[in-house]
PDB file of N, CA and C in Angstrom:
ATOM      1  N   UNK A  11      -1.010  -1.366 -20.485  1.00  0.00           N
ATOM      2  CA  UNK A  11      -0.301  -0.747 -19.398  1.00  0.00           C
ATOM      3  C   UNK A  11       0.252  -1.799 -18.463  1.00  0.00           C
ATOM      4  N   UNK A  12       0.913  -1.323 -17.407  1.00  0.00           N
ATOM      5  CA  UNK A  12       1.582  -2.260 -16.466  1.00  0.00           C
ATOM      6  C   UNK A  12       0.577  -3.231 -15.832  1.00  0.00           C
ATOM      7  N   UNK A  13      -0.547  -2.746 -15.346  1.00  0.00           N
ATOM      8  CA  UNK A  13      -1.527  -3.574 -14.688  1.00  0.00           C
ATOM      9  C   UNK A  13      -2.015  -4.668 -15.575  1.00  0.00           C
ATOM     10  N   UNK A  14      -2.367  -4.330 -16.810  1.00  0.00           N
ATOM     11  CA  UNK A  14      -2.874  -5.279 -17.801  1.00  0.00           C
ATOM     12  C   UNK A  14      -1.835  -6.373 -18.101  1.00  0.00           C
ATOM     13  N   UNK A  15      -0.613  -5.925 -18.305  1.00  0.00           N
ATOM     14  CA  UNK A  15       0.479  -6.861 -18.626  1.00  0.00           C
ATOM     15  C   UNK A  15       0.725  -7.837 -17.448  1.00  0.00           C
ATOM     16  N   UNK A  16       0.770  -7.305 -16.244  1.00  0.00           N
ATOM     17  CA  UNK A  16       0.974  -8.151 -15.069  1.00  0.00           C
ATOM     18  C   UNK A  16      -0.172  -9.110 -14.854  1.00  0.00           C
ATOM     19  N   UNK A  17      -1.381  -8.622 -15.007  1.00  0.00           N
ATOM     20  CA  UNK A  17      -2.547  -9.498 -14.862  1.00  0.00           C
ATOM     21  C   UNK A  17      -2.540 -10.608 -15.869  1.00  0.00           C
ATOM     22  N   UNK A  18      -2.222 -10.298 -17.131  1.00  0.00           N
ATOM     23  CA  UNK A  18      -2.125 -11.318 -18.183  1.00  0.00           C
ATOM     24  C   UNK A  18      -1.115 -12.388 -17.826  1.00  0.00           C
ATOM     25  N   UNK A  19       0.044 -11.971 -17.392  1.00  0.00           N
ATOM     26  CA  UNK A  19       1.109 -12.902 -17.000  1.00  0.00           C
ATOM     27  C   UNK A  19       0.650 -13.727 -15.813  1.00  0.00           C
ATOM     28  N   UNK A  20       0.016 -13.105 -14.851  1.00  0.00           N
ATOM     29  CA  UNK A  20      -0.466 -13.800 -13.645  1.00  0.00           C
ATOM     30  C   UNK A  20      -1.512 -14.873 -14.001  1.00  0.00           C
ATOM     31  N   UNK A  21      -2.389 -14.543 -14.902  1.00  0.00           N
ATOM     32  CA  UNK A  21      -3.436 -15.513 -15.310  1.00  0.00           C
ATOM     33  C   UNK A  21      -2.911 -16.730 -16.014  1.00  0.00           C
ATOM     34  N   UNK A  22      -1.778 -16.580 -16.687  1.00  0.00           N
ATOM     35  CA  UNK A  22      -1.157 -17.717 -17.384  1.00  0.00           C
ATOM     36  C   UNK A  22      -0.458 -18.723 -16.469  1.00  0.00           C
ATOM     37  N   UNK A  23      -0.215 -18.360 -15.220  1.00  0.00           N
ATOM     38  CA  UNK A  23       0.541 -19.179 -14.282  1.00  0.00           C
ATOM     39  C   UNK A  23      -0.037 -20.583 -14.165  1.00  0.00           C
ATOM     40  N   UNK A  24      -1.360 -20.705 -14.103  1.00  0.00           N
ATOM     41  CA  UNK A  24      -1.986 -21.983 -13.920  1.00  0.00           C
ATOM     42  C   UNK A  24      -1.783 -22.937 -15.101  1.00  0.00           C
ATOM     43  N   UNK A  25      -1.341 -22.391 -16.237  1.00  0.00           N
ATOM     44  CA  UNK A  25      -1.176 -23.178 -17.432  1.00  0.00           C
ATOM     45  C   UNK A  25       0.327 -23.485 -17.694  1.00  0.00           C
ATOM     46  N   UNK A  26       1.105 -23.494 -16.622  1.00  0.00           N
ATOM     47  CA  UNK A  26       2.539 -23.700 -16.762  1.00  0.00           C
ATOM     48  C   UNK A  26       2.950 -24.920 -15.929  1.00  0.00           C
ATOM     49  N   UNK A  27       3.938 -25.679 -16.452  1.00  0.00           N
ATOM     50  CA  UNK A  27       4.493 -26.791 -15.728  1.00  0.00           C
ATOM     51  C   UNK A  27       5.940 -26.504 -15.508  1.00  0.00           C
ATOM     52  N   UNK A  28       6.461 -26.777 -14.314  1.00  0.00           N
ATOM     53  CA  UNK A  28       7.832 -26.409 -13.923  1.00  0.00           C
ATOM     54  C   UNK A  28       8.656 -27.614 -13.503  1.00  0.00           C
ATOM     55  N   UNK A  29       9.876 -27.674 -13.945  1.00  0.00           N
ATOM     56  CA  UNK A  29      10.822 -28.653 -13.435  1.00  0.00           C
ATOM     57  C   UNK A  29      12.130 -27.922 -13.209  1.00  0.00           C
ATOM     58  N   UNK A  30      12.819 -28.332 -12.117  1.00  0.00           N
ATOM     59  CA  UNK A  30      14.098 -27.646 -11.737  1.00  0.00           C
ATOM     60  C   UNK A  30      15.247 -28.546 -12.118  1.00  0.00           C
ATOM     61  N   UNK A  31      16.272 -27.895 -12.720  1.00  0.00           N
ATOM     62  CA  UNK A  31      17.480 -28.557 -13.119  1.00  0.00           C
ATOM     63  C   UNK A  31      18.642 -27.721 -12.636  1.00  0.00           C
ATOM     64  N   UNK A  32      19.414 -28.209 -11.692  1.00  0.00           N
ATOM     65  CA  UNK A  32      20.566 -27.469 -11.141  1.00  0.00           C
ATOM     66  C   UNK A  32      20.150 -26.112 -10.621  1.00  0.00           C
ATOM     67  N   UNK A  33      20.647 -25.025 -11.214  1.00  0.00           N
ATOM     68  CA  UNK A  33      20.329 -23.688 -10.718  1.00  0.00           C
ATOM     69  C   UNK A  33      19.332 -22.942 -11.606  1.00  0.00           C
ATOM     70  N   UNK A  34      18.564 -23.645 -12.378  1.00  0.00           N
ATOM     71  CA  UNK A  34      17.537 -22.988 -13.188  1.00  0.00           C
ATOM     72  C   UNK A  34      16.289 -23.871 -13.306  1.00  0.00           C
ATOM     73  N   UNK A  35      15.221 -23.295 -13.754  1.00  0.00           N
ATOM     74  CA  UNK A  35      13.963 -24.004 -13.980  1.00  0.00           C
ATOM     75  C   UNK A  35      13.597 -24.006 -15.444  1.00  0.00           C
ATOM     76  N   UNK A  36      12.959 -25.094 -15.838  1.00  0.00           N
ATOM     77  CA  UNK A  36      12.381 -25.164 -17.175  1.00  0.00           C
ATOM     78  C   UNK A  36      10.890 -24.981 -16.989  1.00  0.00           C
ATOM     79  N   UNK A  37      10.328 -23.981 -17.611  1.00  0.00           N
ATOM     80  CA  UNK A  37       8.906 -23.664 -17.481  1.00  0.00           C
ATOM     81  C   UNK A  37       8.288 -23.926 -18.859  1.00  0.00           C
ATOM     82  N   UNK A  38       7.328 -24.889 -18.807  1.00  0.00           N
ATOM     83  CA  UNK A  38       6.684 -25.306 -20.065  1.00  0.00           C
ATOM     84  C   UNK A  38       5.246 -24.786 -20.081  1.00  0.00           C
ATOM     85  N   UNK A  39       4.918 -24.154 -21.217  1.00  0.00           N
ATOM     86  CA  UNK A  39       3.534 -23.703 -21.402  1.00  0.00           C
ATOM     87  C   UNK A  39       2.715 -24.900 -21.925  1.00  0.00           C
ATOM     88  N   UNK A  40       1.733 -25.269 -21.173  1.00  0.00           N
ATOM     89  CA  UNK A  40       0.922 -26.483 -21.480  1.00  0.00           C
ATOM     90  C   UNK A  40       0.135 -26.305 -22.755  1.00  0.00           C
ATOM     91  N   UNK A  41      -0.292 -25.066 -23.042  1.00  0.00           N
ATOM     92  CA  UNK A  41      -1.117 -24.841 -24.221  1.00  0.00           C
ATOM     93  C   UNK A  41      -0.295 -24.957 -25.511  1.00  0.00           C
ATOM     94  N   UNK A  42       0.907 -24.419 -25.515  1.00  0.00           N
ATOM     95  CA  UNK A  42       1.697 -24.367 -26.741  1.00  0.00           C
ATOM     96  C   UNK A  42       2.851 -25.368 -26.779  1.00  0.00           C
ATOM     97  N   UNK A  43       3.154 -25.957 -25.614  1.00  0.00           N
ATOM     98  CA  UNK A  43       4.299 -26.884 -25.469  1.00  0.00           C
ATOM     99  C   UNK A  43       5.637 -26.143 -25.582  1.00  0.00           C
ATOM    100  N   UNK A  44       5.651 -24.802 -25.576  1.00  0.00           N
ATOM    101  CA  UNK A  44       6.899 -24.050 -25.580  1.00  0.00           C
ATOM    102  C   UNK A  44       7.549 -24.115 -24.192  1.00  0.00           C
ATOM    103  N   UNK A  45       8.887 -24.124 -24.200  1.00  0.00           N
ATOM    104  CA  UNK A  45       9.612 -24.152 -22.909  1.00  0.00           C
ATOM    105  C   UNK A  45      10.552 -22.989 -22.855  1.00  0.00           C
ATOM    106  N   UNK A  46      10.709 -22.466 -21.628  1.00  0.00           N
ATOM    107  CA  UNK A  46      11.576 -21.318 -21.353  1.00  0.00           C
ATOM    108  C   UNK A  46      12.399 -21.631 -20.138  1.00  0.00           C
ATOM    109  N   UNK A  47      13.618 -21.064 -20.069  1.00  0.00           N
ATOM    110  CA  UNK A  47      14.524 -21.279 -18.967  1.00  0.00           C
ATOM    111  C   UNK A  47      14.522 -20.030 -18.065  1.00  0.00           C
ATOM    112  N   UNK A  48      14.342 -20.300 -16.765  1.00  0.00           N
ATOM    113  CA  UNK A  48      14.294 -19.177 -15.795  1.00  0.00           C
ATOM    114  C   UNK A  48      15.408 -19.367 -14.760  1.00  0.00           C
ATOM    115  N   UNK A  49      16.141 -18.315 -14.482  1.00  0.00           N
ATOM    116  CA  UNK A  49      17.105 -18.315 -13.379  1.00  0.00           C
ATOM    117  C   UNK A  49      16.689 -17.262 -12.388  1.00  0.00           C
ATOM    118  N   UNK A  50      16.817 -17.596 -11.116  1.00  0.00           N
ATOM    119  CA  UNK A  50      16.497 -16.668 -10.039  1.00  0.00           C
ATOM    120  C   UNK A  50      17.518 -16.867  -8.928  1.00  0.00           C
ATOM    121  N   UNK A  51      18.572 -16.082  -8.974  1.00  0.00           N
ATOM    122  CA  UNK A  51      19.546 -16.070  -7.907  1.00  0.00           C
ATOM    123  C   UNK A  51      19.762 -14.579  -7.541  1.00  0.00           C
ATOM    124  N   UNK A  52      20.957 -14.010  -7.792  1.00  0.00           N
ATOM    125  CA  UNK A  52      21.111 -12.591  -7.538  1.00  0.00           C
ATOM    126  C   UNK A  52      20.288 -11.772  -8.513  1.00  0.00           C
ATOM    127  N   UNK A  53      20.075 -12.265  -9.719  1.00  0.00           N
ATOM    128  CA  UNK A  53      19.244 -11.578 -10.712  1.00  0.00           C
ATOM    129  C   UNK A  53      18.180 -12.560 -11.207  1.00  0.00           C
ATOM    130  N   UNK A  54      17.220 -12.058 -11.948  1.00  0.00           N
ATOM    131  CA  UNK A  54      16.182 -12.926 -12.515  1.00  0.00           C
ATOM    132  C   UNK A  54      16.265 -12.771 -14.036  1.00  0.00           C
ATOM    133  N   UNK A  55      16.192 -13.921 -14.691  1.00  0.00           N
ATOM    134  CA  UNK A  55      16.184 -13.927 -16.167  1.00  0.00           C
ATOM    135  C   UNK A  55      15.244 -14.998 -16.660  1.00  0.00           C
ATOM    136  N   UNK A  56      14.713 -14.766 -17.851  1.00  0.00           N
ATOM    137  CA  UNK A  56      13.897 -15.746 -18.527  1.00  0.00           C
ATOM    138  C   UNK A  56      14.229 -15.662 -20.014  1.00  0.00           C
ATOM    139  N   UNK A  57      14.308 -16.814 -20.644  1.00  0.00           N
ATOM    140  CA  UNK A  57      14.663 -16.828 -22.075  1.00  0.00           C
ATOM    141  C   UNK A  57      13.563 -16.299 -22.951  1.00  0.00           C
ATOM    142  N   UNK A  58      12.400 -16.042 -22.453  1.00  0.00           N
ATOM    143  CA  UNK A  58      11.338 -15.436 -23.292  1.00  0.00           C
ATOM    144  C   UNK A  58      11.676 -13.991 -23.605  1.00  0.00           C
ATOM    145  N   UNK A  59      12.448 -13.337 -22.726  1.00  0.00           N
ATOM    146  CA  UNK A  59      12.940 -11.980 -22.990  1.00  0.00           C
ATOM    147  C   UNK A  59      12.023 -10.838 -22.546  1.00  0.00           C
ATOM    148  N   UNK A  60      10.858 -11.145 -21.978  1.00  0.00           N
ATOM    149  CA  UNK A  60       9.900 -10.093 -21.596  1.00  0.00           C
ATOM    150  C   UNK A  60      10.509  -9.148 -20.583  1.00  0.00           C
ATOM    151  N   UNK A  61      11.157  -9.681 -19.566  1.00  0.00           N
ATOM    152  CA  UNK A  61      11.705  -8.806 -18.505  1.00  0.00           C
ATOM    153  C   UNK A  61      12.779  -7.867 -19.061  1.00  0.00           C
ATOM    154  N   UNK A  62      13.649  -8.397 -19.903  1.00  0.00           N
ATOM    155  CA  UNK A  62      14.705  -7.535 -20.437  1.00  0.00           C
ATOM    156  C   UNK A  62      14.175  -6.545 -21.489  1.00  0.00           C
ATOM    157  N   UNK A  63      13.132  -6.883 -22.203  1.00  0.00           N
ATOM    158  CA  UNK A  63      12.637  -5.975 -23.231  1.00  0.00           C
ATOM    159  C   UNK A  63      11.581  -4.974 -22.739  1.00  0.00           C
ATOM    160  N   UNK A  64      10.817  -5.362 -21.731  1.00  0.00           N
ATOM    161  CA  UNK A  64       9.756  -4.425 -21.258  1.00  0.00           C
ATOM    162  C   UNK A  64       9.951  -3.968 -19.817  1.00  0.00           C
ATOM    163  N   UNK A  65      10.807  -4.624 -19.065  1.00  0.00           N
ATOM    164  CA  UNK A  65      10.979  -4.279 -17.654  1.00  0.00           C
ATOM    165  C   UNK A  65       9.931  -4.864 -16.766  1.00  0.00           C
ATOM    166  N   UNK A  66       9.062  -5.737 -17.324  1.00  0.00           N
ATOM    167  CA  UNK A  66       7.983  -6.369 -16.575  1.00  0.00           C
ATOM    168  C   UNK A  66       8.200  -7.872 -16.543  1.00  0.00           C
ATOM    169  N   UNK A  67       7.890  -8.528 -15.404  1.00  0.00           N
ATOM    170  CA  UNK A  67       8.110  -9.970 -15.304  1.00  0.00           C
ATOM    171  C   UNK A  67       7.115 -10.758 -16.129  1.00  0.00           C
ATOM    172  N   UNK A  68       7.577 -11.831 -16.710  1.00  0.00           N
ATOM    173  CA  UNK A  68       6.724 -12.734 -17.503  1.00  0.00           C
ATOM    174  C   UNK A  68       6.032 -13.750 -16.587  1.00  0.00           C
ATOM    175  N   UNK A  69       5.105 -14.488 -17.144  1.00  0.00           N
ATOM    176  CA  UNK A  69       4.402 -15.512 -16.394  1.00  0.00           C
ATOM    177  C   UNK A  69       5.345 -16.605 -15.919  1.00  0.00           C
ATOM    178  N   UNK A  70       6.390 -16.891 -16.693  1.00  0.00           N
ATOM    179  CA  UNK A  70       7.326 -17.963 -16.339  1.00  0.00           C
ATOM    180  C   UNK A  70       8.096 -17.614 -15.064  1.00  0.00           C
ATOM    181  N   UNK A  71       8.556 -16.358 -14.990  1.00  0.00           N
ATOM    182  CA  UNK A  71       9.279 -15.889 -13.828  1.00  0.00           C
ATOM    183  C   UNK A  71       8.335 -15.729 -12.609  1.00  0.00           C
ATOM    184  N   UNK A  72       7.132 -15.236 -12.879  1.00  0.00           N
ATOM    185  CA  UNK A  72       6.157 -15.073 -11.806  1.00  0.00           C
ATOM    186  C   UNK A  72       5.829 -16.446 -11.175  1.00  0.00           C
ATOM    187  N   UNK A  73       5.721 -17.428 -11.988  1.00  0.00           N
ATOM    188  CA  UNK A  73       5.420 -18.837 -11.500  1.00  0.00           C
ATOM    189  C   UNK A  73       6.526 -19.283 -10.531  1.00  0.00           C
ATOM    190  N   UNK A  74       7.800 -19.088 -10.908  1.00  0.00           N
ATOM    191  CA  UNK A  74       8.928 -19.449 -10.054  1.00  0.00           C
ATOM    192  C   UNK A  74       8.881 -18.699  -8.753  1.00  0.00           C
ATOM    193  N   UNK A  75       8.675 -17.375  -8.828  1.00  0.00           N
ATOM    194  CA  UNK A  75       8.592 -16.581  -7.615  1.00  0.00           C
ATOM    195  C   UNK A  75       7.491 -17.017  -6.693  1.00  0.00           C
ATOM    196  N   UNK A  76       6.337 -17.323  -7.193  1.00  0.00           N
ATOM    197  CA  UNK A  76       5.223 -17.828  -6.374  1.00  0.00           C
ATOM    198  C   UNK A  76       5.548 -19.157  -5.794  1.00  0.00           C
ATOM    199  N   UNK A  77       6.042 -20.089  -6.600  1.00  0.00           N
ATOM    200  CA  UNK A  77       6.398 -21.401  -6.062  1.00  0.00           C
ATOM    201  C   UNK A  77       7.441 -21.383  -4.981  1.00  0.00           C
ATOM    202  N   UNK A  78       8.358 -20.417  -5.082  1.00  0.00           N
ATOM    203  CA  UNK A  78       9.409 -20.284  -4.063  1.00  0.00           C
ATOM    204  C   UNK A  78       9.021 -19.421  -2.881  1.00  0.00           C
ATOM    205  N   UNK A  79       7.835 -18.822  -2.912  1.00  0.00           N
ATOM    206  CA  UNK A  79       7.368 -17.982  -1.835  1.00  0.00           C
ATOM    207  C   UNK A  79       8.081 -16.634  -1.769  1.00  0.00           C
ATOM    208  N   UNK A  80       8.633 -16.151  -2.860  1.00  0.00           N
ATOM    209  CA  UNK A  80       9.343 -14.882  -2.874  1.00  0.00           C
ATOM    210  C   UNK A  80       8.649 -13.815  -3.800  1.00  0.00           C
ATOM    211  N   UNK A  81       7.461 -14.085  -4.257  1.00  0.00           N
ATOM    212  CA  UNK A  81       6.765 -13.224  -5.189  1.00  0.00           C
ATOM    213  C   UNK A  81       6.663 -11.797  -4.643  1.00  0.00           C
ATOM    214  N   UNK A  82       6.119 -11.615  -3.448  1.00  0.00           N
ATOM    215  CA  UNK A  82       5.861 -10.290  -2.934  1.00  0.00           C
ATOM    216  C   UNK A  82       7.123  -9.570  -2.521  1.00  0.00           C
ATOM    217  N   UNK A  83       8.178 -10.312  -2.243  1.00  0.00           N
ATOM    218  CA  UNK A  83       9.450  -9.738  -1.897  1.00  0.00           C
ATOM    219  C   UNK A  83      10.209  -9.242  -3.159  1.00  0.00           C
ATOM    220  N   UNK A  84      10.185 -10.051  -4.206  1.00  0.00           N
ATOM    221  CA  UNK A  84      10.990  -9.794  -5.412  1.00  0.00           C
ATOM    222  C   UNK A  84      10.270  -8.923  -6.428  1.00  0.00           C
ATOM    223  N   UNK A  85       8.974  -9.093  -6.582  1.00  0.00           N
ATOM    224  CA  UNK A  85       8.215  -8.375  -7.638  1.00  0.00           C
ATOM    225  C   UNK A  85       8.486  -6.866  -7.677  1.00  0.00           C
ATOM    226  N   UNK A  86       8.409  -6.158  -6.506  1.00  0.00           N
ATOM    227  CA  UNK A  86       8.640  -4.720  -6.570  1.00  0.00           C
ATOM    228  C   UNK A  86      10.022  -4.347  -7.093  1.00  0.00           C
ATOM    229  N   UNK A  87      10.997  -5.196  -6.858  1.00  0.00           N
ATOM    230  CA  UNK A  87      12.382  -4.939  -7.266  1.00  0.00           C
ATOM    231  C   UNK A  87      12.505  -5.151  -8.783  1.00  0.00           C
ATOM    232  N   UNK A  88      11.633  -5.947  -9.394  1.00  0.00           N
ATOM    233  CA  UNK A  88      11.732  -6.259 -10.815  1.00  0.00           C
ATOM    234  C   UNK A  88      11.082  -5.235 -11.692  1.00  0.00           C
ATOM    235  N   UNK A  89       9.995  -4.607 -11.221  1.00  0.00           N
ATOM    236  CA  UNK A  89       9.224  -3.711 -12.041  1.00  0.00           C
ATOM    237  C   UNK A  89      10.006  -2.436 -12.332  1.00  0.00           C
ATOM    238  N   UNK A  90      10.089  -2.128 -13.599  1.00  0.00           N
ATOM    239  CA  UNK A  90      10.814  -0.929 -14.042  1.00  0.00           C
ATOM    240  C   UNK A  90      10.122   0.328 -13.500  1.00  0.00           C
ATOM    241  N   UNK A  91      10.886   1.247 -13.013  1.00  0.00           N
ATOM    242  CA  UNK A  91      10.294   2.484 -12.468  1.00  0.00           C
ATOM    243  C   UNK A  91       9.701   3.414 -13.516  1.00  0.00           C
ATOM    244  N   UNK A  92       9.942   3.134 -14.782  1.00  0.00           N
ATOM    245  CA  UNK A  92       9.455   4.026 -15.837  1.00  0.00           C
ATOM    246  C   UNK A  92       7.964   3.952 -16.007  1.00  0.00           C
TER     247      UNK A  92
END
């Protein structure tokens, strides 16, 4: 369910490394060495596809929102009403 998915993504945040390049971030998973690209301007996107496929934010996007201090402002806008 939504709570379990969000908690799982939130728990992964500590295992992510972030670097910013121009208007996007590269988020690297330290466990798998996989990298994903996150953009957060007017809209939020991540190349992992979780947000677009499930309507729920991924750990990569959550990490960026937390680091930028916008997590509590943006999160309610991201979660699908379904």
